[in-house]
PDB file of C-alpha atoms in Angstrom:
ATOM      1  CA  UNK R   6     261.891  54.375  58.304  1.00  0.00           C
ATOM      2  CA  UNK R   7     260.162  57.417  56.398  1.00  0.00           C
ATOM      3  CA  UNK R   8     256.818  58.303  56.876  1.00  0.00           C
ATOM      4  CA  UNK R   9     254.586  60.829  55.540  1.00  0.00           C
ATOM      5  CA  UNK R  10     250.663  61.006  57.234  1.00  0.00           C
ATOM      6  CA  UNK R  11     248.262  63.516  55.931  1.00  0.00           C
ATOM      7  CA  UNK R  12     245.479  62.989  58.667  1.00  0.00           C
ATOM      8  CA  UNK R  13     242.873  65.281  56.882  1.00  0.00           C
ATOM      9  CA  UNK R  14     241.512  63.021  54.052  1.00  0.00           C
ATOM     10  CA  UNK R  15     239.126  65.382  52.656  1.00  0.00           C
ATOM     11  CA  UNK R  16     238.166  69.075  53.742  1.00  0.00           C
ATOM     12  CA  UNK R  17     236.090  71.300  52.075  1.00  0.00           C
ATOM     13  CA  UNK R  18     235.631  75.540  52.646  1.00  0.00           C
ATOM     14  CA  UNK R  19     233.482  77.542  51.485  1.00  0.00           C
ATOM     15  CA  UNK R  20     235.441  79.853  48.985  1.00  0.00           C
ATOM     16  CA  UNK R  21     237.545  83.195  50.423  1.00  0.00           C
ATOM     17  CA  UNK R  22     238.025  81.102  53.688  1.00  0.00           C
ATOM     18  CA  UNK R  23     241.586  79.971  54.875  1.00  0.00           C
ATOM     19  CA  UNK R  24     242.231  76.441  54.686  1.00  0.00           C
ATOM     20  CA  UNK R  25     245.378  74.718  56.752  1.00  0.00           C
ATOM     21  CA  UNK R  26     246.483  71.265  55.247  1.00  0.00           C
ATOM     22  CA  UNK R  27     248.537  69.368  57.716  1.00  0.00           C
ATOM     23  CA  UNK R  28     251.418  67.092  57.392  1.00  0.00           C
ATOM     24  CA  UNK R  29     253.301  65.374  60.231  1.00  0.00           C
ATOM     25  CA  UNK R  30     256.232  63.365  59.108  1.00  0.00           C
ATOM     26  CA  UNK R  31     258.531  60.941  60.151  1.00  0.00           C
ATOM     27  CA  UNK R  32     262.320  60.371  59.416  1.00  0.00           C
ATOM     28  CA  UNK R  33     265.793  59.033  60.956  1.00  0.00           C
ATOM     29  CA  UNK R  34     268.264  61.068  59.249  1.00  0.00           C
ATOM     30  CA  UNK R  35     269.121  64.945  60.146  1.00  0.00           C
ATOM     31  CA  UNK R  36     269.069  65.839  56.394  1.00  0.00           C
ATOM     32  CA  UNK R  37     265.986  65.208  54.496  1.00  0.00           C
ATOM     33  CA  UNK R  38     263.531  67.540  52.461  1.00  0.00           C
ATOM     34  CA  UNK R  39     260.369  68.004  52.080  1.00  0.00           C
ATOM     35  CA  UNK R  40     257.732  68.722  49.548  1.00  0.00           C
ATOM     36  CA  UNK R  41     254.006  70.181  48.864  1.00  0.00           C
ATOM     37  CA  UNK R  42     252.343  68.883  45.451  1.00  0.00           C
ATOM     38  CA  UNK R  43     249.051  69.713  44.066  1.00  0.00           C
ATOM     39  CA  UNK R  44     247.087  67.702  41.961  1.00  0.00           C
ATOM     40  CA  UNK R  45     244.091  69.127  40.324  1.00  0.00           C
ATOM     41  CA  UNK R  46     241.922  66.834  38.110  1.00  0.00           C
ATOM     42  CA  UNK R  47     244.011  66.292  35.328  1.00  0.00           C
ATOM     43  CA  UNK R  48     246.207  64.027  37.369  1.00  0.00           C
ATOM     44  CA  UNK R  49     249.208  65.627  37.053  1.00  0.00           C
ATOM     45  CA  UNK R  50     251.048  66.663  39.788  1.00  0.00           C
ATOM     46  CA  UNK R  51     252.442  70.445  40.450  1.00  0.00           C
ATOM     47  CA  UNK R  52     255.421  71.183  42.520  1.00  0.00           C
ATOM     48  CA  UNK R  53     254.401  73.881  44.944  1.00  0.00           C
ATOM     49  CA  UNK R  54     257.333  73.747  47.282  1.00  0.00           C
ATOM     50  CA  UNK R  55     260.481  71.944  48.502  1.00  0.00           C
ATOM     51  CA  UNK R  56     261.874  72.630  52.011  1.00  0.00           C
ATOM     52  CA  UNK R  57     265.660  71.114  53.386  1.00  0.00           C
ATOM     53  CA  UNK R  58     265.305  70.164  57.189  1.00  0.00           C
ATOM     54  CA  UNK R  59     267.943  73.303  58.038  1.00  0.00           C
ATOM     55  CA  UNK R  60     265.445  75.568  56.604  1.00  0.00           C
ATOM     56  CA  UNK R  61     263.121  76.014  59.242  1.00  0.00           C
ATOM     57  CA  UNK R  62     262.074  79.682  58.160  1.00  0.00           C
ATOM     58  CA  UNK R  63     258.279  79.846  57.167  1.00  0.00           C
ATOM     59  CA  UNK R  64     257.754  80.964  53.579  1.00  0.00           C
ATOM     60  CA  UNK R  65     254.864  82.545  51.910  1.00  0.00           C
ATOM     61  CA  UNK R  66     254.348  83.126  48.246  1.00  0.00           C
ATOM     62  CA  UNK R  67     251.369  84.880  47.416  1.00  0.00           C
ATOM     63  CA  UNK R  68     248.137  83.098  48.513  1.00  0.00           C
ATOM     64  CA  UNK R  69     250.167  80.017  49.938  1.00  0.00           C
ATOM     65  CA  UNK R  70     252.153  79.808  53.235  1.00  0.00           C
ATOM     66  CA  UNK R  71     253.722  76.855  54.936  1.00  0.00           C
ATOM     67  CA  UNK R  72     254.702  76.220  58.399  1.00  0.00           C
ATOM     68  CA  UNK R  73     257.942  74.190  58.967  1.00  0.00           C
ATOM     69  CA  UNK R  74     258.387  73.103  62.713  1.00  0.00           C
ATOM     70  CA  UNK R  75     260.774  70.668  63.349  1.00  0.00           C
ATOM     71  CA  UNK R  76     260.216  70.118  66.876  1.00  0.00           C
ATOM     72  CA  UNK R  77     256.332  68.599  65.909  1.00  0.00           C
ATOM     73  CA  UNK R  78     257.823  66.942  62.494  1.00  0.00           C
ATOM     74  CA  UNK R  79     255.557  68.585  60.935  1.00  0.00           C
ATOM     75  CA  UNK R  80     254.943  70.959  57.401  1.00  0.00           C
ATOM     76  CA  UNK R  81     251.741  72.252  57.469  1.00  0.00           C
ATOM     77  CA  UNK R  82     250.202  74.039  54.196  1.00  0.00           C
ATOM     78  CA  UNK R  83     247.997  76.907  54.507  1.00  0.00           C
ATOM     79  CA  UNK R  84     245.663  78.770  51.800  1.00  0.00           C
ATOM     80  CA  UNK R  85     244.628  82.248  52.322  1.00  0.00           C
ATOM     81  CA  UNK R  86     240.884  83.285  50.534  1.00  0.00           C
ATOM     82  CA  UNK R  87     240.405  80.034  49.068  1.00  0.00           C
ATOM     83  CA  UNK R  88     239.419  80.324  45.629  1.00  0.00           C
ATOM     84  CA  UNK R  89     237.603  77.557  43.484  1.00  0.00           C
ATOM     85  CA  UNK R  90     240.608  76.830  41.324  1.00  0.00           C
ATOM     86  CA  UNK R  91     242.363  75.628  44.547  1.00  0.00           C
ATOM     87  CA  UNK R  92     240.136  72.728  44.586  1.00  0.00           C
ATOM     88  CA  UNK R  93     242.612  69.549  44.221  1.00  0.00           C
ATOM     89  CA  UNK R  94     244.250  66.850  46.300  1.00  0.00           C
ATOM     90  CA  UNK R  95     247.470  68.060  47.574  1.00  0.00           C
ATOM     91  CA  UNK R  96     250.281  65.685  48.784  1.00  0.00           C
ATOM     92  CA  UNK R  97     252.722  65.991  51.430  1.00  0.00           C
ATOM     93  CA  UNK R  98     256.098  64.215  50.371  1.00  0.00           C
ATOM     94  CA  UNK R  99     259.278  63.895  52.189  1.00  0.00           C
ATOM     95  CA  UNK R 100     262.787  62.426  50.678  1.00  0.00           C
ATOM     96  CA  UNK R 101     266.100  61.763  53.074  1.00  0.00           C
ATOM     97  CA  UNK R 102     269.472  62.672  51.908  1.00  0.00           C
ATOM     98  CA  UNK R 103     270.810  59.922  52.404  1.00  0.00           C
ATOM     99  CA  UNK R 104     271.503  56.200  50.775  1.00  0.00           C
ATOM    100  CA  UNK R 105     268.314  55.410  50.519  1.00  0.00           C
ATOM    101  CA  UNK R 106     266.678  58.746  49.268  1.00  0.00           C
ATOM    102  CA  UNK R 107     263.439  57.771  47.342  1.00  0.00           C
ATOM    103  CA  UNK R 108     260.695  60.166  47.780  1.00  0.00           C
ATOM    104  CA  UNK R 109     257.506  58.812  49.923  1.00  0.00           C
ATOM    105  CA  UNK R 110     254.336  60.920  49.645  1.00  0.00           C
ATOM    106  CA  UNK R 111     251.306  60.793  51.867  1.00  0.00           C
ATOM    107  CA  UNK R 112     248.090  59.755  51.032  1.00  0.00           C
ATOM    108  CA  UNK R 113     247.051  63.298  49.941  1.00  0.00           C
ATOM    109  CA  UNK R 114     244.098  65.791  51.257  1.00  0.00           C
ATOM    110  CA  UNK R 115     241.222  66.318  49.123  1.00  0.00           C
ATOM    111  CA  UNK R 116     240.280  69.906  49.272  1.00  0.00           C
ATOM    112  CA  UNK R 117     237.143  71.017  47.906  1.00  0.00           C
ATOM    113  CA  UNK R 118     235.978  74.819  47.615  1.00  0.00           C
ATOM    114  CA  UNK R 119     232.666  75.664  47.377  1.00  0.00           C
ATOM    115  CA  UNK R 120     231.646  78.611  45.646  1.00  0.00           C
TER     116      UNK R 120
ATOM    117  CA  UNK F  20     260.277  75.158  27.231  1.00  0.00           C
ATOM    118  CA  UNK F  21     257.732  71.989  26.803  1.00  0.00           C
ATOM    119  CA  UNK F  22     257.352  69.579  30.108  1.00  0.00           C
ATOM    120  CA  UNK F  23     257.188  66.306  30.642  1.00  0.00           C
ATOM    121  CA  UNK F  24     255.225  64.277  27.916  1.00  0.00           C
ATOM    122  CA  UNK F  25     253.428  60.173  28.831  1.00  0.00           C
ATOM    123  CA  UNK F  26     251.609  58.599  26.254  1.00  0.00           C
ATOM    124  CA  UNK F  27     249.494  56.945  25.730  1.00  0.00           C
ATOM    125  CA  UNK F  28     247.130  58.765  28.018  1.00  0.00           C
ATOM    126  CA  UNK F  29     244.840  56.356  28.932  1.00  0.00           C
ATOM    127  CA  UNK F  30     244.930  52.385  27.808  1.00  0.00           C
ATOM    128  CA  UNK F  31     242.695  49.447  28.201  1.00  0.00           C
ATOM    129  CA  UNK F  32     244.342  45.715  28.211  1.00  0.00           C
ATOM    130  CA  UNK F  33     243.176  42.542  29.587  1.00  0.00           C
ATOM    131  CA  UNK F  34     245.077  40.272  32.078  1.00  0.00           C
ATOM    132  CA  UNK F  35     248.062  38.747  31.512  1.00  0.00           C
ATOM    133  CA  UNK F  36     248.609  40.837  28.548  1.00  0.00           C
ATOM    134  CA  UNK F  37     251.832  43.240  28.934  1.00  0.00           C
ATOM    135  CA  UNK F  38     252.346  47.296  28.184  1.00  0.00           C
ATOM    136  CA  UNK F  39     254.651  49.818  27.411  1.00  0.00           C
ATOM    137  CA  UNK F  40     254.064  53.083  28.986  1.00  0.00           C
ATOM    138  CA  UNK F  41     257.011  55.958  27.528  1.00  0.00           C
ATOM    139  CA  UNK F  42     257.984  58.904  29.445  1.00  0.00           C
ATOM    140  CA  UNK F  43     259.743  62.005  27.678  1.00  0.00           C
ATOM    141  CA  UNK F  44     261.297  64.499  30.261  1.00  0.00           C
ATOM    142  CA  UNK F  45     261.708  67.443  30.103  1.00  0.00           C
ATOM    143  CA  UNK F  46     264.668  69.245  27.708  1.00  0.00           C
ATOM    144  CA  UNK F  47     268.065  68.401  29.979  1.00  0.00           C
ATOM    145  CA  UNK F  48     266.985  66.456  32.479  1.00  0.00           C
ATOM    146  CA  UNK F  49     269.064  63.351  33.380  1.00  0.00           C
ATOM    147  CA  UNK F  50     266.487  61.525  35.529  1.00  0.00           C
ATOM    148  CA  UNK F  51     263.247  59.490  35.491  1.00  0.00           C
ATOM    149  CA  UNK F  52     260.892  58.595  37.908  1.00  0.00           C
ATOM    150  CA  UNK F  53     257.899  56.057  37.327  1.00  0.00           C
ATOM    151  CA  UNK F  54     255.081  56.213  40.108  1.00  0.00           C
ATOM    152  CA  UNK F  55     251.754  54.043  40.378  1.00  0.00           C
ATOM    153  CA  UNK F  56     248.512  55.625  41.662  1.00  0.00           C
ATOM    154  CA  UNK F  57     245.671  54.070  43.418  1.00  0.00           C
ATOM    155  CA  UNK F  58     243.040  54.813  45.561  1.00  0.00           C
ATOM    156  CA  UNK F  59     244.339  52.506  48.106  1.00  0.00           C
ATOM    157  CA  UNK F  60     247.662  52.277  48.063  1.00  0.00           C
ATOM    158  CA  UNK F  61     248.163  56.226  47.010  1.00  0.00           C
ATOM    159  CA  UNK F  62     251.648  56.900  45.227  1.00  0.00           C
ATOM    160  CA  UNK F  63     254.177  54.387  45.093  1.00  0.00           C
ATOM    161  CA  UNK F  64     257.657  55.070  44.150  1.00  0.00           C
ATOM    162  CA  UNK F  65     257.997  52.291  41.172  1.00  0.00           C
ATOM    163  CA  UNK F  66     261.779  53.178  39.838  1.00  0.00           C
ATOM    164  CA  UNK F  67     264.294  55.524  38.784  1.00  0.00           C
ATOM    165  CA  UNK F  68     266.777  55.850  36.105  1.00  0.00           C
ATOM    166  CA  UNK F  69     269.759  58.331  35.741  1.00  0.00           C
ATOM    167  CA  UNK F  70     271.929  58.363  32.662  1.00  0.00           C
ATOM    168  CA  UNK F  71     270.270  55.125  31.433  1.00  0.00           C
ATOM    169  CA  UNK F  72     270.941  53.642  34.426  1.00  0.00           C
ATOM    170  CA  UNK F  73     268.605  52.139  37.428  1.00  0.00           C
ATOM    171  CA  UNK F  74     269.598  54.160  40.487  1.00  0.00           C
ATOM    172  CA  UNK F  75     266.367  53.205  42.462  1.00  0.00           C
ATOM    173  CA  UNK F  76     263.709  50.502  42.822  1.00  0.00           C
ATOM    174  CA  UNK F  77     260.545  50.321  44.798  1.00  0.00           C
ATOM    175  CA  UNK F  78     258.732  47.394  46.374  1.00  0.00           C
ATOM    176  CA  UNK F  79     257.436  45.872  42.936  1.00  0.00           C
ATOM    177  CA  UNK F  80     257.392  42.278  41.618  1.00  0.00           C
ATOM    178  CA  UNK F  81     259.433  41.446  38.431  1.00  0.00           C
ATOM    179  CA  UNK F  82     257.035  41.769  36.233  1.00  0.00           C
ATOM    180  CA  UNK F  83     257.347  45.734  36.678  1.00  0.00           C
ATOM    181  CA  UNK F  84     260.002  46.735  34.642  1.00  0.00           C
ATOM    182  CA  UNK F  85     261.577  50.030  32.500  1.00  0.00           C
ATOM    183  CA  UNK F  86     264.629  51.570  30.777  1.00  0.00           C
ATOM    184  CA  UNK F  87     266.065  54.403  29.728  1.00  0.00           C
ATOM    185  CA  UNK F  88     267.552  55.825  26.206  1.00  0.00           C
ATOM    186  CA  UNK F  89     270.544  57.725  25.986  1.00  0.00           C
ATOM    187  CA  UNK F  90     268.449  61.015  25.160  1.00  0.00           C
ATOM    188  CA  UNK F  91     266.958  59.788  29.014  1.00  0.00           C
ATOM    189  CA  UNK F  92     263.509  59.117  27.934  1.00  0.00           C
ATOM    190  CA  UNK F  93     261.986  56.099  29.758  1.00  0.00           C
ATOM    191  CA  UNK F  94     259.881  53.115  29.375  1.00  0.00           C
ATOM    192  CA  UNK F  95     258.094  51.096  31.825  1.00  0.00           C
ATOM    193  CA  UNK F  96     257.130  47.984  31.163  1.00  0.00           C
ATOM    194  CA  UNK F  97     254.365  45.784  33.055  1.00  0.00           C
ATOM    195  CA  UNK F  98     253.982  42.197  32.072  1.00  0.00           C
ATOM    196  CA  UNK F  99     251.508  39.771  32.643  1.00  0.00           C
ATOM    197  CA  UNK F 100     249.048  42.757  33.597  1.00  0.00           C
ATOM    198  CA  UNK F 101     247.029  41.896  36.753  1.00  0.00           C
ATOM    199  CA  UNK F 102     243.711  43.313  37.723  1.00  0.00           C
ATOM    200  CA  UNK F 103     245.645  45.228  40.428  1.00  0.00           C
ATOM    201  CA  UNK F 104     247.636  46.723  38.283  1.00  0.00           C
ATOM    202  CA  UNK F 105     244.786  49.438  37.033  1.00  0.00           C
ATOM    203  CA  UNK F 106     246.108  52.692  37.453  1.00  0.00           C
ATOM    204  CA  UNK F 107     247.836  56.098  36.912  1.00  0.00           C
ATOM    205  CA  UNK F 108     250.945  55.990  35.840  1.00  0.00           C
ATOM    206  CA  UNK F 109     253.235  58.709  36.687  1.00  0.00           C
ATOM    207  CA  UNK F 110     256.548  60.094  35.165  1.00  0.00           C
ATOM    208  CA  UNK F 111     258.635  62.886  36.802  1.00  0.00           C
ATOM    209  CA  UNK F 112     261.367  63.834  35.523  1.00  0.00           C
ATOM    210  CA  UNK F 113     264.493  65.991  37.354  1.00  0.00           C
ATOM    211  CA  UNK F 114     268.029  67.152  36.224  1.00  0.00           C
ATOM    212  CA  UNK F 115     270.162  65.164  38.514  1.00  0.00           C
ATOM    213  CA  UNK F 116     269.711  61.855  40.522  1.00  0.00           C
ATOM    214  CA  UNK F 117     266.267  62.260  42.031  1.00  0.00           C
ATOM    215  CA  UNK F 118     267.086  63.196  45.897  1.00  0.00           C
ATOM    216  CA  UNK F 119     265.981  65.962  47.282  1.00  0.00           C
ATOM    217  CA  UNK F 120     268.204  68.058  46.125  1.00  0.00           C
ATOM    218  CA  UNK F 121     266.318  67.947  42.741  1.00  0.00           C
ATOM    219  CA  UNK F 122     262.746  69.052  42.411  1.00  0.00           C
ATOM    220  CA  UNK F 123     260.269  66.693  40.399  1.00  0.00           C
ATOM    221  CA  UNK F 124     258.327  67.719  37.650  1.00  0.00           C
ATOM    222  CA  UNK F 125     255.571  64.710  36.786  1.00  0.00           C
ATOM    223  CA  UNK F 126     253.857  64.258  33.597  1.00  0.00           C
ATOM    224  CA  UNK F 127     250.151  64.196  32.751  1.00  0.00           C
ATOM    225  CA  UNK F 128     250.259  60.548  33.585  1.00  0.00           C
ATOM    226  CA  UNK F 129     249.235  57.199  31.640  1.00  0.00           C
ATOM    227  CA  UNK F 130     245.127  55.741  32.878  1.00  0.00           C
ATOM    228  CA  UNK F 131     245.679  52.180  32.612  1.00  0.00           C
ATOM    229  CA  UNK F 132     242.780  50.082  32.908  1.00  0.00           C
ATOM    230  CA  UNK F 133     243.374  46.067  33.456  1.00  0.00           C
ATOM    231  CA  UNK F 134     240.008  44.271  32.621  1.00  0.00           C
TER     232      UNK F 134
END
């Protein structure tokens, strides 16, 4: 079965630090993808990144950078200088390609910067 | 190009009443995801629909419900409203079967409030 834990229910920096979110997940299949959404609060969710499980490169786009290592399961999230506006609750999700290929999300990581 | 539209925003009922929440995606895209939100049981994959069709269903009773119009916007419909069933209501939409091949975009959501 598919599992996604986010272990770090809340966190808060003070703002300019880096931040790491992580997420350690759990799947049968070989071919399955996985996904970073923030959501500030408005509620709605933003698509920050999807990664297939033959990508394994790390990718970085501007402030953001995530982690993908396969041998921990894991897809950790990392903010460099924090900035107020990154305050939200960001959720780990992870989808299999396979029959059964609903998307399960973790419980999410409350991140609060301080100014 | 606009994104994905939910209304009502937010909606008060009382139990055992039923609702109607619609979901407009966004210009081209074939599918539609409904998700609940709640503090304790996080996001919950509800259902999907692909070219008016239910591809997907989550662990829901019954009285959960939706559809889907041939210009793929969606309705989800709750009957009988239970006191659980307060909360946010989210709509993603994607251009082909949601797997995770396709990226999600989610709507503002829909605040339901059961009292």
């Amino acid at each position: 079965a598919q599992k996604v834990t986010q272990a770090q229910t809340e966190i808060s920096v003070v703002e300019k630090e880096d931040v790491t979110l992580d997420c350690v997940y759990e799947t049968r299949d070989t071919t399955y993808y996985l996904f970073w959404y923030k959501q500030p609060p408005s509620g709605e969710l933003v698509f920050l990144i999807r990664r297939n499980s033959f990508d394994e490169q790390n990718e970085i786009s501007g402030r953001y950078s995530w982690n993908f290592q396969k041998s921990t399961s894991s897809f950790n999230f990392t903010i460099t200088a924090s900035q107020v506006v990154d305050s939200a609750v960001y959720f780990c999700a992870l989808s299999e390609a396979g029959r059964d290929d609903k998307i399960i999300f973790g419980k999410g990581t409350r991140l609060h910067i301080l100014p | 190009k606009a994104g994905v539209t939910q209304t009502p925003r937010y909606l008060i009922k009382t139990r055992g009443q039923q609702v109607t929440l619609s979901c407009s995606p966004i210009s081209g895209h074939r599918s539609v995801s409904w998700y609940q939100q709640t503090p304790g049981q996080g996001l919950q994959f509800l259902f999907e629909y692909f070219s008016e069709t239910q591809r997907n269903k989550g662990n829901f009773p019954g009285r959960f419900s939706g559809r889907q119009f041939s210009n793929s916007r969606s309705e989800m419909n709750v009957s009988t409203l239970e006191l659980g069933d307060s909360a946010l209501y989210l709509c993603a939409s994607s251009l082909g079967p949601s797997s995770g091949q396709e990226t999600q975009y989610f709507g503002p959501g829909t605040r339901l409030l059961v009292l």
